[in-house]
Amino acid sequence: MNDSIAWLAWTGIVLTPWKLIGVTGALMFGARWVVQFLASRRAGRPVIPRLFWYMSLAGSLMALAYFLFSSKQDAVGVLQNLLPAFTAAYSLYLDLRPRSGHGSGPDHGALP
């Protein structure tokens, strides 16, 4: 997983499978803000859709895997992605758990 992807050699791009996982995770973690922006724009007020937390968790875990298992093995990257992964997982837990009481539940600002 730390060797360059051979079929990209002709392009001059040096990319390992772990780096691809890390870059994909970083892009997913960043793109969650686009999801939040679109949901808030649609609702006309600030909302955090459930997809935001899924993207946060997936992006954090992918980047965390890169920093843990690739040749990079950087403690700063591990800490930088471990705490957001925990926060996203806990937020998803709170959002998905059964609720008691009245009302229609939270507004997730779901995108179509």
Short mmCIF file of N, CA, C and O in Angstrom, two decimals:
data_model
loop_
_atom_site.label_atom_id
_atom_site.label_comp_id
_atom_site.label_asym_id
_atom_site.label_seq_id
_atom_site.Cartn_x
_atom_site.Cartn_y
_atom_site.Cartn_z
N MET A 1 0.82 -1.21 0.00
CA MET A 1 0.00 0.00 0.00
C MET A 1 0.86 1.27 0.00
O MET A 1 0.32 2.34 -0.20
N ASN A 2 2.15 1.13 0.24
CA ASN A 2 3.03 2.29 0.23
C ASN A 2 3.81 2.44 -1.08
O ASN A 2 4.61 3.35 -1.21
N ASP A 3 3.55 1.53 -2.04
CA ASP A 3 4.18 1.63 -3.35
C ASP A 3 3.31 2.47 -4.27
O ASP A 3 2.08 2.44 -4.18
N SER A 4 3.95 3.18 -5.19
CA SER A 4 3.21 4.03 -6.12
C SER A 4 2.26 3.21 -6.98
O SER A 4 2.54 2.06 -7.33
N ILE A 5 1.16 3.82 -7.34
CA ILE A 5 0.19 3.20 -8.24
C ILE A 5 0.81 3.20 -9.64
O ILE A 5 1.06 4.27 -10.21
N ALA A 6 1.05 2.01 -10.19
CA ALA A 6 1.81 1.87 -11.43
C ALA A 6 1.13 2.52 -12.63
O ALA A 6 1.81 3.15 -13.46
N TRP A 7 -0.17 2.42 -12.75
CA TRP A 7 -0.83 2.93 -13.94
C TRP A 7 -0.84 4.46 -14.02
O TRP A 7 -1.23 5.03 -15.03
N LEU A 8 -0.38 5.14 -12.95
CA LEU A 8 -0.27 6.60 -12.99
C LEU A 8 1.13 7.06 -13.38
O LEU A 8 1.37 8.26 -13.53
N ALA A 9 2.07 6.12 -13.55
CA ALA A 9 3.47 6.47 -13.82
C ALA A 9 3.61 7.34 -15.07
O ALA A 9 4.42 8.27 -15.08
N TRP A 10 2.84 7.08 -16.11
CA TRP A 10 2.96 7.84 -17.36
C TRP A 10 2.58 9.31 -17.17
O TRP A 10 2.98 10.16 -17.95
N THR A 11 1.81 9.62 -16.13
CA THR A 11 1.38 11.00 -15.90
C THR A 11 2.41 11.80 -15.10
O THR A 11 2.33 13.02 -15.05
N GLY A 12 3.34 11.09 -14.46
CA GLY A 12 4.30 11.77 -13.60
C GLY A 12 3.78 11.97 -12.19
O GLY A 12 4.47 12.49 -11.32
N ILE A 13 2.56 11.53 -11.94
CA ILE A 13 1.95 11.65 -10.61
C ILE A 13 2.40 10.46 -9.76
O ILE A 13 2.27 9.31 -10.18
N VAL A 14 2.94 10.75 -8.60
CA VAL A 14 3.35 9.70 -7.68
C VAL A 14 2.29 9.64 -6.57
O VAL A 14 2.16 10.57 -5.79
N LEU A 15 1.54 8.54 -6.59
CA LEU A 15 0.43 8.40 -5.66
C LEU A 15 0.39 6.97 -5.16
O LEU A 15 0.37 6.03 -5.96
N THR A 16 0.38 6.81 -3.85
CA THR A 16 0.25 5.48 -3.26
C THR A 16 -1.21 5.24 -2.89
O THR A 16 -1.97 6.21 -2.74
N PRO A 17 -1.61 3.99 -2.72
CA PRO A 17 -2.99 3.74 -2.28
C PRO A 17 -3.31 4.44 -0.95
O PRO A 17 -4.41 4.98 -0.78
N TRP A 18 -2.35 4.46 -0.01
CA TRP A 18 -2.61 5.14 1.26
C TRP A 18 -2.79 6.64 1.06
O TRP A 18 -3.64 7.26 1.69
N LYS A 19 -1.98 7.22 0.18
CA LYS A 19 -2.12 8.66 -0.07
C LYS A 19 -3.47 8.93 -0.74
O LYS A 19 -4.12 9.93 -0.42
N LEU A 20 -3.91 8.05 -1.62
CA LEU A 20 -5.22 8.22 -2.25
C LEU A 20 -6.33 8.17 -1.21
O LEU A 20 -7.26 8.98 -1.25
N ILE A 21 -6.22 7.26 -0.25
CA ILE A 21 -7.19 7.19 0.85
C ILE A 21 -7.16 8.49 1.67
O ILE A 21 -8.20 9.06 2.00
N GLY A 22 -5.95 8.95 2.00
CA GLY A 22 -5.82 10.18 2.79
C GLY A 22 -6.36 11.41 2.07
O GLY A 22 -7.06 12.23 2.66
N VAL A 23 -6.04 11.53 0.79
CA VAL A 23 -6.53 12.67 0.00
C VAL A 23 -8.05 12.62 -0.13
O VAL A 23 -8.73 13.65 0.00
N THR A 24 -8.58 11.43 -0.38
CA THR A 24 -10.04 11.29 -0.49
C THR A 24 -10.71 11.67 0.83
O THR A 24 -11.74 12.37 0.84
N GLY A 25 -10.13 11.24 1.94
CA GLY A 25 -10.67 11.60 3.25
C GLY A 25 -10.63 13.10 3.49
O GLY A 25 -11.59 13.69 3.99
N ALA A 26 -9.51 13.72 3.13
CA ALA A 26 -9.39 15.17 3.31
C ALA A 26 -10.40 15.92 2.44
O ALA A 26 -11.00 16.90 2.88
N LEU A 27 -10.59 15.46 1.20
CA LEU A 27 -11.57 16.10 0.32
C LEU A 27 -12.98 15.92 0.85
O LEU A 27 -13.79 16.86 0.82
N MET A 28 -13.29 14.73 1.36
CA MET A 28 -14.62 14.49 1.93
C MET A 28 -14.84 15.35 3.16
O MET A 28 -15.92 15.92 3.34
N PHE A 29 -13.82 15.45 4.00
CA PHE A 29 -13.94 16.25 5.22
C PHE A 29 -14.16 17.73 4.86
O PHE A 29 -14.95 18.41 5.51
N GLY A 30 -13.50 18.20 3.83
CA GLY A 30 -13.70 19.59 3.39
C GLY A 30 -15.03 19.81 2.69
O GLY A 30 -15.68 20.85 2.87
N ALA A 31 -15.46 18.83 1.89
CA ALA A 31 -16.70 18.97 1.12
C ALA A 31 -17.94 18.99 2.00
O ALA A 31 -19.00 19.44 1.58
N ARG A 32 -17.80 18.54 3.23
CA ARG A 32 -18.97 18.55 4.12
C ARG A 32 -19.48 19.97 4.33
O ARG A 32 -20.66 20.19 4.58
N TRP A 33 -18.60 20.95 4.20
CA TRP A 33 -19.01 22.35 4.35
C TRP A 33 -19.88 22.80 3.19
O TRP A 33 -20.75 23.65 3.35
N VAL A 34 -19.66 22.23 2.02
CA VAL A 34 -20.53 22.54 0.87
C VAL A 34 -21.93 21.99 1.15
O VAL A 34 -22.93 22.67 0.89
N VAL A 35 -22.00 20.79 1.70
CA VAL A 35 -23.29 20.19 2.06
C VAL A 35 -23.99 21.06 3.09
O VAL A 35 -25.19 21.33 2.97
N GLN A 36 -23.26 21.50 4.10
CA GLN A 36 -23.85 22.35 5.14
C GLN A 36 -24.31 23.68 4.56
O GLN A 36 -25.40 24.17 4.88
N PHE A 37 -23.52 24.26 3.67
CA PHE A 37 -23.89 25.53 3.03
C PHE A 37 -25.18 25.37 2.23
O PHE A 37 -26.09 26.20 2.35
N LEU A 38 -25.26 24.32 1.43
CA LEU A 38 -26.45 24.11 0.60
C LEU A 38 -27.69 23.85 1.44
O LEU A 38 -28.77 24.36 1.14
N ALA A 39 -27.55 23.08 2.51
CA ALA A 39 -28.69 22.81 3.39
C ALA A 39 -29.15 24.09 4.09
O ALA A 39 -30.35 24.35 4.22
N SER A 40 -28.21 24.90 4.54
CA SER A 40 -28.56 26.16 5.21
C SER A 40 -29.20 27.14 4.24
O SER A 40 -30.16 27.84 4.57
N ARG A 41 -28.68 27.18 3.03
CA ARG A 41 -29.25 28.07 2.01
C ARG A 41 -30.69 27.67 1.70
O ARG A 41 -31.57 28.51 1.60
N ARG A 42 -30.91 26.37 1.59
CA ARG A 42 -32.26 25.87 1.31
C ARG A 42 -33.21 26.19 2.46
O ARG A 42 -34.36 26.58 2.24
N ALA A 43 -32.74 26.01 3.71
CA ALA A 43 -33.60 26.24 4.88
C ALA A 43 -33.74 27.72 5.22
O ALA A 43 -34.64 28.10 5.96
N GLY A 44 -32.84 28.54 4.72
CA GLY A 44 -32.89 29.97 5.04
C GLY A 44 -32.39 30.29 6.44
O GLY A 44 -32.62 31.37 6.96
N ARG A 45 -31.73 29.32 7.05
CA ARG A 45 -31.15 29.50 8.38
C ARG A 45 -30.05 28.45 8.55
O ARG A 45 -30.02 27.48 7.80
N PRO A 46 -29.18 28.62 9.52
CA PRO A 46 -28.10 27.63 9.69
C PRO A 46 -28.63 26.28 10.16
O PRO A 46 -29.36 26.20 11.14
N VAL A 47 -28.31 25.23 9.42
CA VAL A 47 -28.64 23.86 9.80
C VAL A 47 -27.43 22.97 9.52
O VAL A 47 -26.60 23.29 8.68
N ILE A 48 -27.35 21.87 10.24
CA ILE A 48 -26.30 20.89 9.99
C ILE A 48 -27.01 19.59 9.63
O ILE A 48 -27.57 18.92 10.51
N PRO A 49 -27.00 19.21 8.37
CA PRO A 49 -27.68 17.98 7.96
C PRO A 49 -26.92 16.74 8.43
O PRO A 49 -25.73 16.79 8.71
N ARG A 50 -27.62 15.64 8.51
CA ARG A 50 -27.01 14.38 8.94
C ARG A 50 -25.85 13.98 8.03
O ARG A 50 -24.85 13.42 8.48
N LEU A 51 -25.97 14.28 6.74
CA LEU A 51 -24.90 13.97 5.80
C LEU A 51 -23.59 14.63 6.21
O LEU A 51 -22.51 14.07 5.99
N PHE A 52 -23.66 15.80 6.81
CA PHE A 52 -22.47 16.50 7.30
C PHE A 52 -21.71 15.61 8.27
O PHE A 52 -20.48 15.47 8.19
N TRP A 53 -22.43 14.96 9.20
CA TRP A 53 -21.77 14.12 10.20
C TRP A 53 -21.24 12.83 9.59
O TRP A 53 -20.16 12.36 9.97
N TYR A 54 -21.97 12.26 8.63
CA TYR A 54 -21.45 11.07 7.93
C TYR A 54 -20.16 11.41 7.19
O TYR A 54 -19.20 10.64 7.22
N MET A 55 -20.16 12.54 6.49
CA MET A 55 -18.96 12.94 5.75
C MET A 55 -17.81 13.26 6.71
O MET A 55 -16.65 12.95 6.42
N SER A 56 -18.12 13.87 7.84
CA SER A 56 -17.10 14.17 8.85
C SER A 56 -16.46 12.88 9.36
O SER A 56 -15.23 12.77 9.45
N LEU A 57 -17.31 11.91 9.69
CA LEU A 57 -16.81 10.66 10.23
C LEU A 57 -15.99 9.89 9.19
O LEU A 57 -14.87 9.44 9.47
N ALA A 58 -16.54 9.76 8.00
CA ALA A 58 -15.82 9.02 6.95
C ALA A 58 -14.51 9.71 6.59
O ALA A 58 -13.46 9.06 6.48
N GLY A 59 -14.54 11.01 6.40
CA GLY A 59 -13.33 11.75 6.05
C GLY A 59 -12.28 11.67 7.14
O GLY A 59 -11.09 11.45 6.87
N SER A 60 -12.70 11.81 8.38
CA SER A 60 -11.76 11.72 9.51
C SER A 60 -11.14 10.33 9.61
O SER A 60 -9.94 10.20 9.82
N LEU A 61 -11.96 9.30 9.47
CA LEU A 61 -11.45 7.93 9.58
C LEU A 61 -10.50 7.59 8.43
O LEU A 61 -9.50 6.91 8.63
N MET A 62 -10.81 8.07 7.23
CA MET A 62 -9.92 7.81 6.10
C MET A 62 -8.58 8.52 6.29
O MET A 62 -7.51 7.93 6.06
N ALA A 63 -8.61 9.78 6.70
CA ALA A 63 -7.37 10.51 6.94
C ALA A 63 -6.62 9.91 8.13
O ALA A 63 -5.38 9.81 8.12
N LEU A 64 -7.35 9.49 9.14
CA LEU A 64 -6.74 8.85 10.31
C LEU A 64 -6.02 7.56 9.89
O LEU A 64 -4.89 7.30 10.33
N ALA A 65 -6.66 6.76 9.05
CA ALA A 65 -6.04 5.53 8.55
C ALA A 65 -4.75 5.85 7.81
O ALA A 65 -3.74 5.14 7.96
N TYR A 66 -4.75 6.90 7.01
CA TYR A 66 -3.54 7.30 6.29
C TYR A 66 -2.41 7.61 7.27
O TYR A 66 -1.29 7.13 7.11
N PHE A 67 -2.69 8.40 8.29
CA PHE A 67 -1.65 8.78 9.24
C PHE A 67 -1.23 7.64 10.16
O PHE A 67 -0.13 7.64 10.69
N LEU A 68 -2.10 6.66 10.36
CA LEU A 68 -1.75 5.52 11.21
C LEU A 68 -1.00 4.41 10.46
O LEU A 68 -0.05 3.84 10.99
N PHE A 69 -1.44 4.09 9.25
CA PHE A 69 -0.97 2.88 8.59
C PHE A 69 -0.03 3.10 7.41
O PHE A 69 0.60 2.15 6.98
N SER A 70 0.03 4.30 6.86
CA SER A 70 0.94 4.53 5.74
C SER A 70 2.35 4.74 6.26
O SER A 70 2.59 4.74 7.47
N SER A 71 3.25 4.95 5.36
CA SER A 71 4.64 5.22 5.77
C SER A 71 4.75 6.59 6.44
O SER A 71 5.75 6.88 7.09
N LYS A 72 3.74 7.40 6.31
CA LYS A 72 3.74 8.75 6.90
C LYS A 72 3.77 8.68 8.43
O LYS A 72 4.55 9.35 9.07
N GLN A 73 2.88 7.91 9.03
CA GLN A 73 2.77 7.71 10.47
C GLN A 73 3.15 8.95 11.27
O GLN A 73 4.18 9.01 11.93
N ASP A 74 2.26 9.92 11.23
CA ASP A 74 2.50 11.22 11.86
C ASP A 74 1.54 11.41 13.03
O ASP A 74 0.32 11.38 12.86
N ALA A 75 2.08 11.64 14.23
CA ALA A 75 1.26 11.80 15.43
C ALA A 75 0.38 13.04 15.35
O ALA A 75 -0.75 13.05 15.85
N VAL A 76 0.85 14.09 14.70
CA VAL A 76 0.05 15.31 14.55
C VAL A 76 -1.19 15.01 13.70
O VAL A 76 -2.30 15.41 14.04
N GLY A 77 -1.02 14.30 12.62
CA GLY A 77 -2.15 13.93 11.77
C GLY A 77 -3.13 13.02 12.47
O GLY A 77 -4.33 13.12 12.28
N VAL A 78 -2.60 12.13 13.32
CA VAL A 78 -3.48 11.24 14.08
C VAL A 78 -4.36 12.06 15.02
O VAL A 78 -5.58 11.91 15.04
N LEU A 79 -3.75 12.93 15.79
CA LEU A 79 -4.53 13.78 16.71
C LEU A 79 -5.48 14.69 15.98
O LEU A 79 -6.62 14.91 16.42
N GLN A 80 -5.04 15.22 14.86
CA GLN A 80 -5.86 16.15 14.08
C GLN A 80 -7.11 15.47 13.55
O GLN A 80 -8.12 16.13 13.32
N ASN A 81 -7.08 14.16 13.34
CA ASN A 81 -8.24 13.46 12.79
C ASN A 81 -8.97 12.58 13.79
O ASN A 81 -10.11 12.22 13.56
N LEU A 82 -8.34 12.26 14.90
CA LEU A 82 -8.98 11.43 15.91
C LEU A 82 -10.10 12.19 16.63
O LEU A 82 -11.21 11.67 16.80
N LEU A 83 -9.84 13.41 17.03
CA LEU A 83 -10.85 14.19 17.76
C LEU A 83 -12.08 14.51 16.90
O LEU A 83 -13.21 14.35 17.38
N PRO A 84 -11.92 14.94 15.63
CA PRO A 84 -13.12 15.15 14.81
C PRO A 84 -13.90 13.85 14.56
O PRO A 84 -15.12 13.88 14.48
N ALA A 85 -13.20 12.72 14.45
CA ALA A 85 -13.91 11.45 14.25
C ALA A 85 -14.78 11.13 15.47
O ALA A 85 -15.93 10.72 15.33
N PHE A 86 -14.23 11.35 16.66
CA PHE A 86 -15.00 11.12 17.88
C PHE A 86 -16.21 12.05 17.93
O PHE A 86 -17.33 11.62 18.24
N THR A 87 -16.01 13.32 17.63
CA THR A 87 -17.10 14.29 17.67
C THR A 87 -18.18 13.95 16.66
O THR A 87 -19.38 14.00 16.98
N ALA A 88 -17.79 13.57 15.45
CA ALA A 88 -18.77 13.21 14.42
C ALA A 88 -19.53 11.95 14.82
O ALA A 88 -20.75 11.88 14.64
N ALA A 89 -18.83 10.97 15.38
CA ALA A 89 -19.50 9.73 15.80
C ALA A 89 -20.50 10.02 16.92
O ALA A 89 -21.63 9.51 16.90
N TYR A 90 -20.13 10.85 17.87
CA TYR A 90 -21.04 11.19 18.96
C TYR A 90 -22.23 12.00 18.45
O TYR A 90 -23.38 11.76 18.87
N SER A 91 -22.00 12.92 17.54
CA SER A 91 -23.09 13.71 16.99
C SER A 91 -24.06 12.82 16.21
O SER A 91 -25.28 13.01 16.29
N LEU A 92 -23.53 11.85 15.46
CA LEU A 92 -24.41 10.90 14.77
C LEU A 92 -25.20 10.07 15.76
O LEU A 92 -26.39 9.83 15.56
N TYR A 93 -24.56 9.64 16.82
CA TYR A 93 -25.25 8.89 17.86
C TYR A 93 -26.43 9.71 18.42
O TYR A 93 -27.54 9.20 18.54
N LEU A 94 -26.18 10.96 18.75
CA LEU A 94 -27.23 11.82 19.29
C LEU A 94 -28.35 12.02 18.27
O LEU A 94 -29.53 12.06 18.63
N ASP A 95 -27.99 12.15 17.00
CA ASP A 95 -28.96 12.41 15.96
C ASP A 95 -29.80 11.17 15.63
O ASP A 95 -30.98 11.30 15.29
N LEU A 96 -29.22 10.01 15.76
CA LEU A 96 -29.91 8.78 15.36
C LEU A 96 -30.66 8.09 16.50
O LEU A 96 -31.51 7.24 16.23
N ARG A 97 -30.34 8.42 17.73
CA ARG A 97 -30.98 7.72 18.85
C ARG A 97 -32.47 8.07 18.91
O ARG A 97 -32.88 9.16 18.51
N PRO A 98 -33.26 7.13 19.39
CA PRO A 98 -34.69 7.39 19.52
C PRO A 98 -34.96 8.54 20.49
O PRO A 98 -34.28 8.67 21.50
N ARG A 99 -35.91 9.35 20.15
CA ARG A 99 -36.24 10.50 20.99
C ARG A 99 -37.62 10.30 21.61
O ARG A 99 -38.51 9.75 20.99
N SER A 100 -37.78 10.80 22.81
CA SER A 100 -39.09 10.79 23.43
C SER A 100 -39.60 12.22 23.46
O SER A 100 -38.84 13.16 23.39
N GLY A 101 -40.87 12.36 23.56
CA GLY A 101 -41.44 13.70 23.64
C GLY A 101 -42.21 14.04 22.39
O GLY A 101 -42.39 13.24 21.49
N HIS A 102 -42.65 15.28 22.34
CA HIS A 102 -43.49 15.74 21.24
C HIS A 102 -42.64 16.51 20.25
O HIS A 102 -41.53 16.91 20.51
N GLY A 103 -43.22 16.75 19.11
CA GLY A 103 -42.53 17.51 18.09
C GLY A 103 -42.14 16.60 16.94
O GLY A 103 -42.22 15.39 17.01
N SER A 104 -41.72 17.24 15.90
CA SER A 104 -41.40 16.48 14.70
C SER A 104 -39.93 16.10 14.63
O SER A 104 -39.49 15.57 13.63
N GLY A 105 -39.16 16.39 15.65
CA GLY A 105 -37.75 16.02 15.63
C GLY A 105 -36.91 17.13 15.03
O GLY A 105 -37.40 18.19 14.66
N PRO A 106 -35.63 16.89 14.90
CA PRO A 106 -34.73 17.91 14.40
C PRO A 106 -34.90 18.13 12.91
O PRO A 106 -35.33 17.24 12.18
N ASP A 107 -34.55 19.31 12.47
CA ASP A 107 -34.54 19.64 11.06
C ASP A 107 -33.13 19.37 10.55
O ASP A 107 -32.20 20.05 10.91
N HIS A 108 -33.00 18.36 9.73
CA HIS A 108 -31.68 17.97 9.26
C HIS A 108 -31.28 18.71 8.00
O HIS A 108 -30.18 18.54 7.52
N GLY A 109 -32.17 19.48 7.45
CA GLY A 109 -31.84 20.20 6.22
C GLY A 109 -31.43 19.25 5.13
O GLY A 109 -30.49 19.48 4.40
N ALA A 110 -32.13 18.15 4.99
CA ALA A 110 -31.75 17.10 4.06
C ALA A 110 -31.72 17.64 2.63
O ALA A 110 -32.55 18.43 2.22
N LEU A 111 -30.72 17.17 1.91
CA LEU A 111 -30.61 17.50 0.49
C LEU A 111 -31.27 16.41 -0.33
O LEU A 111 -31.25 15.24 0.08
N PRO A 112 -31.84 16.75 -1.45
CA PRO A 112 -32.50 15.71 -2.27
C PRO A 112 -31.51 14.73 -2.84
O PRO A 112 -30.39 14.89 -2.96
#
